[in-house]
Amino acid sequence: MGTWGTGIFSNDTACDVRDMYRDCLACGYDDAKAERAVREYWVSQVRDTEEESVFWIALAVTEHKYGRLSDETKQKALCLIEYEIKHVENWSQTQKSKRRAALKKAASMLELPSEKKKISPLRGHSTQWKKGDIILASMETEQNDGDYFAMQVFDVIDVPCSSFIQDSPVNQVPVVGIYSWIGKEFPGAYALIQCGFMKRNGLASERPSVIGLITTERECKKYCCTVVENNSMYLEHINEEQIKQQIGGTWGGFKSSIACLQVQMQKRQAE
């Protein structure tokens, strides 16, 4: 668990507490159930540690933000804030005043009334992509106007929208590998296989860089994604167990992978 600043949420635990509480509300939990779920998950983990005050202050500030601050959480947080303001030995000399200021601001805010806010419910995304689908997508760059890259769907997995709530809605996440290919039109599955898949630090490899994508309609439209063929030929060239070991990533990681592909292909052409 890390701390990178003096703010109330400049800490991994504080951010996780905030996110879990919000997810509970978004999953339809009432105020009491949401607080109880967060406390049951965290209290035993942080008890008698430096993270205990982080937890209670973060929970109180988050509950206040959504207009659901309980008296018990408020009092616990205020007591811990008062104590921490007097004991900031763990902070550097330059950070002590900033931390005290952040704590005093939080304490003042907790004393103010707050209006109950509506929380948008968590909704999972589905996908039309299937295992074996080959997807052509636009490079989305001026330098490669009209060029496409290709992806292969290795699998489609269900991933909960919340990493904290087991019964939260799920996203259907296609797990894809990106081919080491850029072109104007689909060259056929066999030609793509000969190009190989991208790996994280280079080009073709038997262990492709695997990315999980939440394929929202907006993102598919942005990249002009089109399913051109369903083909399992790639299974003859890669190990599915290796794929499962590498699952991860987001559209952000996806964008950086495409940028890497562009650079690598330019180098290949220059050779």
Tab-separated table of N, CA, C and O in Angstrom, residues 104-206:
chain	number	residue	atom	x	y	z
A	104	LYS	N	-7.357	19.419	8.572
A	104	LYS	CA	-8.253	20.467	9.093
A	104	LYS	C	-9.390	20.750	8.103
A	104	LYS	O	-10.534	20.959	8.509
A	105	LYS	N	-9.052	20.730	6.828
A	105	LYS	CA	-10.079	20.946	5.805
A	105	LYS	C	-11.113	19.824	5.839
A	105	LYS	O	-12.323	20.069	5.733
A	106	ALA	N	-10.644	18.590	5.992
A	106	ALA	CA	-11.559	17.449	6.065
A	106	ALA	C	-12.457	17.550	7.293
A	106	ALA	O	-13.663	17.303	7.228
A	107	ALA	N	-11.860	17.917	8.421
A	107	ALA	CA	-12.642	18.039	9.661
A	107	ALA	C	-13.723	19.103	9.521
A	107	ALA	O	-14.875	18.903	9.944
A	108	SER	N	-13.384	20.236	8.945
A	108	SER	CA	-14.369	21.310	8.744
A	108	SER	C	-15.491	20.855	7.828
A	108	SER	O	-16.671	21.148	8.078
A	109	MET	N	-15.142	20.131	6.787
A	109	MET	CA	-16.145	19.655	5.838
A	109	MET	C	-17.112	18.672	6.489
A	109	MET	O	-18.317	18.710	6.247
A	110	LEU	N	-16.574	17.791	7.343
A	110	LEU	CA	-17.428	16.783	7.984
A	110	LEU	C	-18.456	17.412	8.917
A	110	LEU	O	-19.476	16.786	9.224
A	111	GLU	N	-18.206	18.616	9.377
A	111	GLU	CA	-19.149	19.306	10.259
A	111	GLU	C	-20.271	20.001	9.478
A	111	GLU	O	-21.254	20.448	10.065
A	112	LEU	N	-20.118	20.068	8.165
A	112	LEU	CA	-21.132	20.724	7.341
A	112	LEU	C	-22.195	19.722	6.876
A	112	LEU	O	-21.902	18.541	6.696
A	113	PRO	N	-23.422	20.191	6.685
A	113	PRO	CA	-24.447	19.284	6.138
A	113	PRO	C	-24.143	18.966	4.681
A	113	PRO	O	-23.472	19.746	3.991
A	114	SER	N	-24.599	17.824	4.218
A	114	SER	CA	-24.399	17.463	2.809
A	114	SER	C	-25.666	16.826	2.258
A	114	SER	O	-26.386	16.121	2.971
A	115	GLU	N	-25.918	17.105	1.012
A	115	GLU	CA	-27.141	16.621	0.362
A	115	GLU	C	-26.922	15.221	-0.210
A	115	GLU	O	-25.877	14.919	-0.792
A	116	LYS	N	-27.907	14.376	-0.039
A	116	LYS	CA	-27.816	13.003	-0.540
A	116	LYS	C	-27.824	13.016	-2.061
A	116	LYS	O	-28.668	13.644	-2.696
A	117	LYS	N	-26.840	12.338	-2.645
A	117	LYS	CA	-26.704	12.327	-4.097
A	117	LYS	C	-27.146	11.000	-4.687
A	117	LYS	O	-26.962	9.942	-4.085
A	118	LYS	N	-27.695	11.077	-5.889
A	118	LYS	CA	-28.040	9.862	-6.612
A	118	LYS	C	-26.773	9.227	-7.174
A	118	LYS	O	-25.867	9.920	-7.618
A	119	ILE	N	-26.737	7.923	-7.160
A	119	ILE	CA	-25.587	7.187	-7.676
A	119	ILE	C	-26.016	6.406	-8.908
A	119	ILE	O	-27.001	5.650	-8.869
A	120	SER	N	-25.317	6.592	-9.989
A	120	SER	CA	-25.624	5.836	-11.207
A	120	SER	C	-25.313	4.358	-10.969
A	120	SER	O	-24.239	4.022	-10.450
A	121	PRO	N	-26.225	3.471	-11.326
A	121	PRO	CA	-25.984	2.045	-11.083
A	121	PRO	C	-24.868	1.495	-11.966
A	121	PRO	O	-24.653	1.974	-13.085
A	122	LEU	N	-24.144	0.519	-11.443
A	122	LEU	CA	-23.140	-0.168	-12.242
A	122	LEU	C	-23.848	-0.991	-13.314
A	122	LEU	O	-24.810	-1.707	-13.032
A	123	ARG	N	-23.371	-0.888	-14.531
A	123	ARG	CA	-23.936	-1.672	-15.633
A	123	ARG	C	-22.791	-2.328	-16.400
A	123	ARG	O	-21.839	-1.663	-16.806
A	124	GLY	N	-22.897	-3.614	-16.580
A	124	GLY	CA	-21.879	-4.320	-17.328
A	124	GLY	C	-22.040	-4.113	-18.824
A	124	GLY	O	-23.117	-3.767	-19.305
A	125	HIS	N	-20.953	-4.312	-19.543
A	125	HIS	CA	-20.967	-4.219	-21.006
A	125	HIS	C	-20.908	-5.619	-21.609
A	125	HIS	O	-20.172	-6.479	-21.139
A	126	SER	N	-21.688	-5.810	-22.653
A	126	SER	CA	-21.624	-7.075	-23.381
A	126	SER	C	-20.820	-6.858	-24.665
A	126	SER	O	-20.490	-5.724	-25.015
A	127	THR	N	-20.486	-7.921	-25.341
A	127	THR	CA	-19.740	-7.810	-26.593
A	127	THR	C	-20.307	-8.768	-27.618
A	127	THR	O	-20.826	-9.842	-27.274
A	128	GLN	N	-20.238	-8.372	-28.870
A	128	GLN	CA	-20.655	-9.239	-29.969
A	128	GLN	C	-19.487	-10.082	-30.469
A	128	GLN	O	-19.666	-10.991	-31.260
A	129	TRP	N	-18.284	-9.757	-30.016
A	129	TRP	CA	-17.113	-10.504	-30.465
A	129	TRP	C	-17.099	-11.894	-29.859
A	129	TRP	O	-17.509	-12.092	-28.713
A	130	LYS	N	-16.601	-12.856	-30.622
A	130	LYS	CA	-16.550	-14.251	-30.183
A	130	LYS	C	-15.120	-14.782	-30.296
A	130	LYS	O	-14.303	-14.242	-31.050
A	131	LYS	N	-14.837	-15.821	-29.548
A	131	LYS	CA	-13.535	-16.464	-29.612
A	131	LYS	C	-13.230	-16.859	-31.049
A	131	LYS	O	-14.053	-17.469	-31.722
A	132	GLY	N	-12.048	-16.472	-31.520
A	132	GLY	CA	-11.652	-16.778	-32.891
A	132	GLY	C	-11.887	-15.648	-33.869
A	132	GLY	O	-11.364	-15.669	-34.986
A	133	ASP	N	-12.660	-14.626	-33.476
A	133	ASP	CA	-12.920	-13.500	-34.385
A	133	ASP	C	-11.631	-12.745	-34.692
A	133	ASP	O	-10.800	-12.500	-33.810
A	134	ILE	N	-11.479	-12.381	-35.951
A	134	ILE	CA	-10.395	-11.494	-36.373
A	134	ILE	C	-11.013	-10.122	-36.605
A	134	ILE	O	-11.993	-9.992	-37.352
A	135	ILE	N	-10.433	-9.109	-35.954
A	135	ILE	CA	-10.984	-7.752	-35.997
A	135	ILE	C	-10.023	-6.838	-36.733
A	135	ILE	O	-8.830	-6.799	-36.422
A	136	LEU	N	-10.537	-6.115	-37.719
A	136	LEU	CA	-9.758	-5.036	-38.332
A	136	LEU	C	-10.165	-3.730	-37.654
A	136	LEU	O	-11.339	-3.496	-37.395
A	137	ALA	N	-9.186	-2.874	-37.375
A	137	ALA	CA	-9.468	-1.605	-36.719
A	137	ALA	C	-8.577	-0.517	-37.292
A	137	ALA	O	-7.454	-0.777	-37.727
A	138	SER	N	-9.090	0.696	-37.299
A	138	SER	CA	-8.360	1.830	-37.861
A	138	SER	C	-7.180	2.216	-36.981
A	138	SER	O	-7.254	2.167	-35.752
A	139	MET	N	-6.073	2.627	-37.627
A	139	MET	CA	-4.914	3.099	-36.890
A	139	MET	C	-5.184	4.435	-36.212
A	139	MET	O	-4.494	4.822	-35.282
A	140	GLU	N	-6.176	5.187	-36.699
A	140	GLU	CA	-6.588	6.448	-36.088
A	140	GLU	C	-5.445	7.461	-36.009
A	140	GLU	O	-5.285	8.173	-35.035
A	141	THR	N	-4.592	7.530	-37.044
A	141	THR	CA	-3.526	8.522	-37.076
A	141	THR	C	-3.460	9.155	-38.458
A	141	THR	O	-3.810	8.534	-39.461
A	142	GLU	N	-3.006	10.407	-38.510
A	142	GLU	CA	-2.878	11.092	-39.791
A	142	GLU	C	-1.810	10.431	-40.657
A	142	GLU	O	-1.929	10.351	-41.866
A	143	GLN	N	-0.743	9.949	-40.002
A	143	GLN	CA	0.355	9.333	-40.763
A	143	GLN	C	-0.082	8.030	-41.428
A	143	GLN	O	0.483	7.612	-42.417
A	144	ASN	N	-1.079	7.366	-40.835
A	144	ASN	CA	-1.526	6.085	-41.350
A	144	ASN	C	-2.983	6.160	-41.790
A	144	ASN	O	-3.786	5.276	-41.513
A	145	ASP	N	-3.339	7.233	-42.439
A	145	ASP	CA	-4.706	7.433	-42.900
A	145	ASP	C	-5.112	6.280	-43.822
A	145	ASP	O	-4.487	6.026	-44.846
A	146	GLY	N	-6.165	5.584	-43.436
A	146	GLY	CA	-6.645	4.480	-44.260
A	146	GLY	C	-6.000	3.154	-43.931
A	146	GLY	O	-6.385	2.120	-44.481
A	147	ASP	N	-5.008	3.146	-43.026
A	147	ASP	CA	-4.359	1.895	-42.632
A	147	ASP	C	-5.128	1.229	-41.495
A	147	ASP	O	-5.766	1.885	-40.683
A	148	TYR	N	-5.001	-0.101	-41.458
A	148	TYR	CA	-5.657	-0.881	-40.422
A	148	TYR	C	-4.653	-1.781	-39.721
A	148	TYR	O	-3.613	-2.120	-40.269
A	149	PHE	N	-4.990	-2.166	-38.497
A	149	PHE	CA	-4.265	-3.225	-37.810
A	149	PHE	C	-5.264	-4.338	-37.519
A	149	PHE	O	-6.475	-4.163	-37.707
A	150	ALA	N	-4.774	-5.479	-37.079
A	150	ALA	CA	-5.648	-6.634	-36.884
A	150	ALA	C	-5.470	-7.227	-35.500
A	150	ALA	O	-4.360	-7.272	-34.961
A	151	MET	N	-6.568	-7.676	-34.923
A	151	MET	CA	-6.571	-8.340	-33.624
A	151	MET	C	-7.261	-9.687	-33.753
A	151	MET	O	-8.106	-9.882	-34.630
A	152	GLN	N	-6.920	-10.604	-32.870
A	152	GLN	CA	-7.598	-11.898	-32.801
A	152	GLN	C	-8.146	-12.069	-31.396
A	152	GLN	O	-7.453	-11.812	-30.394
A	153	VAL	N	-9.413	-12.490	-31.307
A	153	VAL	CA	-10.027	-12.735	-30.005
A	153	VAL	C	-9.652	-14.134	-29.537
A	153	VAL	O	-10.046	-15.128	-30.134
A	154	PHE	N	-8.872	-14.194	-28.464
A	154	PHE	CA	-8.461	-15.481	-27.897
A	154	PHE	C	-9.541	-16.084	-27.013
A	154	PHE	O	-9.679	-17.293	-26.902
A	155	ASP	N	-10.300	-15.212	-26.345
A	155	ASP	CA	-11.330	-15.690	-25.429
A	155	ASP	C	-12.220	-14.521	-25.048
A	155	ASP	O	-11.864	-13.357	-25.292
A	156	VAL	N	-13.383	-14.807	-24.478
A	156	VAL	CA	-14.253	-13.782	-23.915
A	156	VAL	C	-14.530	-14.197	-22.478
A	156	VAL	O	-15.045	-15.290	-22.233
A	157	ILE	N	-14.161	-13.357	-21.523
A	157	ILE	CA	-14.292	-13.704	-20.114
A	157	ILE	C	-15.226	-12.717	-19.403
A	157	ILE	O	-15.404	-11.576	-19.851
A	158	ASP	N	-15.828	-13.165	-18.325
A	158	ASP	CA	-16.678	-12.306	-17.501
A	158	ASP	C	-15.851	-11.712	-16.369
A	158	ASP	O	-15.213	-12.447	-15.607
A	159	VAL	N	-15.857	-10.388	-16.290
A	159	VAL	CA	-15.097	-9.688	-15.254
A	159	VAL	C	-16.063	-8.787	-14.481
A	159	VAL	O	-16.746	-7.955	-15.077
A	160	PRO	N	-16.160	-8.944	-13.148
A	160	PRO	CA	-17.062	-8.093	-12.364
A	160	PRO	C	-16.727	-6.606	-12.556
A	160	PRO	O	-15.558	-6.228	-12.650
A	161	CYS	N	-17.771	-5.787	-12.617
A	161	CYS	CA	-17.555	-4.341	-12.736
A	161	CYS	C	-16.820	-3.786	-11.530
A	161	CYS	O	-16.085	-2.805	-11.638
A	162	SER	N	-17.031	-4.388	-10.387
A	162	SER	CA	-16.343	-3.964	-9.165
A	162	SER	C	-15.408	-5.067	-8.698
A	162	SER	O	-15.796	-6.236	-8.636
A	163	SER	N	-14.199	-4.687	-8.366
A	163	SER	CA	-13.245	-5.668	-7.853
A	163	SER	C	-13.530	-6.009	-6.392
A	163	SER	O	-12.923	-6.924	-5.840
A	164	PHE	N	-14.477	-5.280	-5.774
A	164	PHE	CA	-14.794	-5.501	-4.365
A	164	PHE	C	-16.117	-6.236	-4.151
A	164	PHE	O	-16.288	-6.915	-3.151
A	165	ILE	N	-17.050	-6.089	-5.094
A	165	ILE	CA	-18.397	-6.636	-4.919
A	165	ILE	C	-18.559	-7.874	-5.794
A	165	ILE	O	-18.616	-7.778	-7.025
A	166	GLN	N	-18.617	-9.030	-5.173
A	166	GLN	CA	-18.673	-10.282	-5.919
A	166	GLN	C	-19.933	-10.408	-6.761
A	166	GLN	O	-19.907	-11.001	-7.841
A	167	ASP	N	-21.050	-9.880	-6.276
A	167	ASP	CA	-22.303	-10.006	-7.023
A	167	ASP	C	-22.593	-8.776	-7.880
A	167	ASP	O	-23.738	-8.528	-8.257
A	168	SER	N	-21.555	-8.010	-8.206
A	168	SER	CA	-21.747	-6.843	-9.070
A	168	SER	C	-21.981	-7.295	-10.509
A	168	SER	O	-21.643	-8.430	-10.870
A	169	PRO	N	-22.563	-6.438	-11.345
A	169	PRO	CA	-22.712	-6.785	-12.766
A	169	PRO	C	-21.358	-7.107	-13.389
A	169	PRO	O	-20.317	-6.692	-12.866
A	170	VAL	N	-21.382	-7.837	-14.486
A	170	VAL	CA	-20.115	-8.235	-15.108
A	170	VAL	C	-19.962	-7.588	-16.487
A	170	VAL	O	-20.942	-7.274	-17.156
A	171	ASN	N	-18.713	-7.386	-16.860
A	171	ASN	CA	-18.364	-6.991	-18.225
A	171	ASN	C	-17.919	-8.229	-18.988
A	171	ASN	O	-17.146	-9.040	-18.463
A	172	GLN	N	-18.415	-8.370	-20.208
A	172	GLN	CA	-17.885	-9.399	-21.092
A	172	GLN	C	-16.645	-8.814	-21.762
A	172	GLN	O	-16.744	-7.879	-22.549
A	173	VAL	N	-15.499	-9.359	-21.423
A	173	VAL	CA	-14.229	-8.778	-21.857
A	173	VAL	C	-13.548	-9.685	-22.877
A	173	VAL	O	-13.113	-10.782	-22.536
A	174	PRO	N	-13.454	-9.240	-24.132
A	174	PRO	CA	-12.677	-10.007	-25.112
A	174	PRO	C	-11.183	-9.899	-24.798
A	174	PRO	O	-10.670	-8.821	-24.527
A	175	VAL	N	-10.511	-11.017	-24.799
A	175	VAL	CA	-9.064	-11.058	-24.598
A	175	VAL	C	-8.439	-11.186	-25.979
A	175	VAL	O	-8.677	-12.162	-26.688
A	176	VAL	N	-7.660	-10.188	-26.375
A	176	VAL	CA	-7.173	-10.134	-27.748
A	176	VAL	C	-5.653	-10.089	-27.818
A	176	VAL	O	-4.984	-9.635	-26.899
A	177	GLY	N	-5.135	-10.564	-28.942
A	177	GLY	CA	-3.737	-10.371	-29.303
A	177	GLY	C	-3.694	-9.524	-30.557
A	177	GLY	O	-4.598	-9.598	-31.407
A	178	ILE	N	-2.688	-8.685	-30.671
A	178	ILE	CA	-2.569	-7.781	-31.820
A	178	ILE	C	-1.506	-8.327	-32.774
A	178	ILE	O	-0.394	-8.641	-32.359
A	179	TYR	N	-1.870	-8.457	-34.025
A	179	TYR	CA	-0.927	-8.971	-35.019
A	179	TYR	C	0.117	-7.917	-35.387
A	179	TYR	O	-0.157	-6.709	-35.362
A	180	SER	N	1.295	-8.384	-35.754
A	180	SER	CA	2.368	-7.497	-36.217
A	180	SER	C	2.148	-7.186	-37.697
A	180	SER	O	2.939	-7.569	-38.561
A	181	TRP	N	1.095	-6.480	-37.944
A	181	TRP	CA	0.691	-6.195	-39.328
A	181	TRP	C	-0.053	-4.872	-39.382
A	181	TRP	O	-0.839	-4.537	-38.492
A	182	ILE	N	0.218	-4.096	-40.420
A	182	ILE	CA	-0.545	-2.893	-40.764
A	182	ILE	C	-0.777	-2.940	-42.261
A	182	ILE	O	0.152	-3.233	-43.033
A	183	GLY	N	-1.994	-2.647	-42.699
A	183	GLY	CA	-2.271	-2.685	-44.128
A	183	GLY	C	-3.562	-1.990	-44.487
A	183	GLY	O	-4.286	-1.492	-43.620
A	184	LYS	N	-3.844	-1.974	-45.797
A	184	LYS	CA	-5.032	-1.290	-46.301
A	184	LYS	C	-6.262	-2.186	-46.323
A	184	LYS	O	-7.390	-1.711	-46.275
A	185	GLU	N	-6.047	-3.512	-46.424
A	185	GLU	CA	-7.176	-4.429	-46.490
A	185	GLU	C	-6.782	-5.770	-45.870
A	185	GLU	O	-5.596	-6.096	-45.738
A	186	PHE	N	-7.776	-6.534	-45.485
A	186	PHE	CA	-7.559	-7.804	-44.807
A	186	PHE	C	-6.784	-8.770	-45.717
A	186	PHE	O	-7.240	-9.091	-46.810
A	187	PRO	N	-5.622	-9.273	-45.246
A	187	PRO	CA	-4.807	-10.121	-46.102
A	187	PRO	C	-5.159	-11.601	-46.023
A	187	PRO	O	-4.586	-12.419	-46.750
A	188	GLY	N	-6.104	-11.948	-45.121
A	188	GLY	CA	-6.438	-13.349	-44.908
A	188	GLY	C	-5.801	-13.866	-43.630
A	188	GLY	O	-4.740	-13.397	-43.209
A	189	ALA	N	-6.460	-14.845	-43.021
A	189	ALA	CA	-6.005	-15.354	-41.726
A	189	ALA	C	-4.605	-15.962	-41.816
A	189	ALA	O	-3.769	-15.758	-40.927
A	190	TYR	N	-4.326	-16.690	-42.888
A	190	TYR	CA	-3.028	-17.364	-43.000
A	190	TYR	C	-1.894	-16.336	-43.058
A	190	TYR	O	-0.853	-16.498	-42.411
A	191	ALA	N	-2.081	-15.263	-43.820
A	191	ALA	CA	-1.054	-14.227	-43.934
A	191	ALA	C	-0.807	-13.544	-42.586
A	191	ALA	O	0.331	-13.232	-42.227
A	192	LEU	N	-1.876	-13.322	-41.822
A	192	LEU	CA	-1.710	-12.710	-40.510
A	192	LEU	C	-0.904	-13.613	-39.583
A	192	LEU	O	-0.021	-13.155	-38.851
A	193	ILE	N	-1.212	-14.905	-39.622
A	193	ILE	CA	-0.491	-15.853	-38.779
A	193	ILE	C	1.000	-15.821	-39.077
A	193	ILE	O	1.854	-15.908	-38.182
A	194	GLN	N	1.341	-15.648	-40.338
A	194	GLN	CA	2.752	-15.596	-40.718
A	194	GLN	C	3.426	-14.343	-40.157
A	194	GLN	O	4.630	-14.329	-39.881
A	195	CYS	N	2.652	-13.283	-39.967
A	195	CYS	CA	3.200	-12.050	-39.379
A	195	CYS	C	3.475	-12.232	-37.889
A	195	CYS	O	4.384	-11.619	-37.338
A	196	GLY	N	2.682	-13.066	-37.236
A	196	GLY	CA	2.840	-13.291	-35.806
A	196	GLY	C	2.178	-12.206	-34.978
A	196	GLY	O	1.715	-11.187	-35.495
A	197	PHE	N	2.119	-12.443	-33.688
A	197	PHE	CA	1.517	-11.490	-32.766
A	197	PHE	C	2.581	-10.588	-32.148
A	197	PHE	O	3.735	-10.965	-32.017
A	198	MET	N	2.157	-9.390	-31.770
A	198	MET	CA	3.044	-8.505	-31.025
A	198	MET	C	3.344	-9.112	-29.671
A	198	MET	O	2.515	-9.784	-29.072
A	199	LYS	N	4.549	-8.838	-29.180
A	199	LYS	CA	4.856	-9.125	-27.790
A	199	LYS	C	5.132	-7.799	-27.106
A	199	LYS	O	5.206	-6.753	-27.758
A	200	ARG	N	5.312	-7.809	-25.826
A	200	ARG	CA	5.389	-6.542	-25.085
A	200	ARG	C	6.608	-5.708	-25.431
A	200	ARG	O	6.569	-4.504	-25.415
A	201	ASN	N	7.695	-6.345	-25.758
A	201	ASN	CA	8.925	-5.586	-26.037
A	201	ASN	C	9.478	-5.899	-27.418
A	201	ASN	O	10.666	-6.048	-27.606
A	202	GLY	N	8.587	-6.011	-28.401
A	202	GLY	CA	9.085	-6.296	-29.739
A	202	GLY	C	7.982	-6.757	-30.661
A	202	GLY	O	6.834	-6.397	-30.484
A	203	LEU	N	8.381	-7.596	-31.629
A	203	LEU	CA	7.408	-8.011	-32.631
A	203	LEU	C	6.946	-9.446	-32.411
A	203	LEU	O	6.545	-9.818	-31.329
A	204	ALA	N	7.003	-10.277	-33.467
A	204	ALA	CA	6.393	-11.592	-33.426
A	204	ALA	C	6.984	-12.477	-32.334
A	204	ALA	O	8.170	-12.440	-32.048
A	205	SER	N	6.127	-13.264	-31.723
A	205	SER	CA	6.555	-14.159	-30.665
A	205	SER	C	5.501	-15.231	-30.453
A	205	SER	O	4.332	-15.031	-30.775
A	206	GLU	N	5.899	-16.338	-29.894
A	206	GLU	CA	4.926	-17.356	-29.541
A	206	GLU	C	4.158	-16.968	-28.277
A	206	GLU	O	3.181	-17.609	-27.919
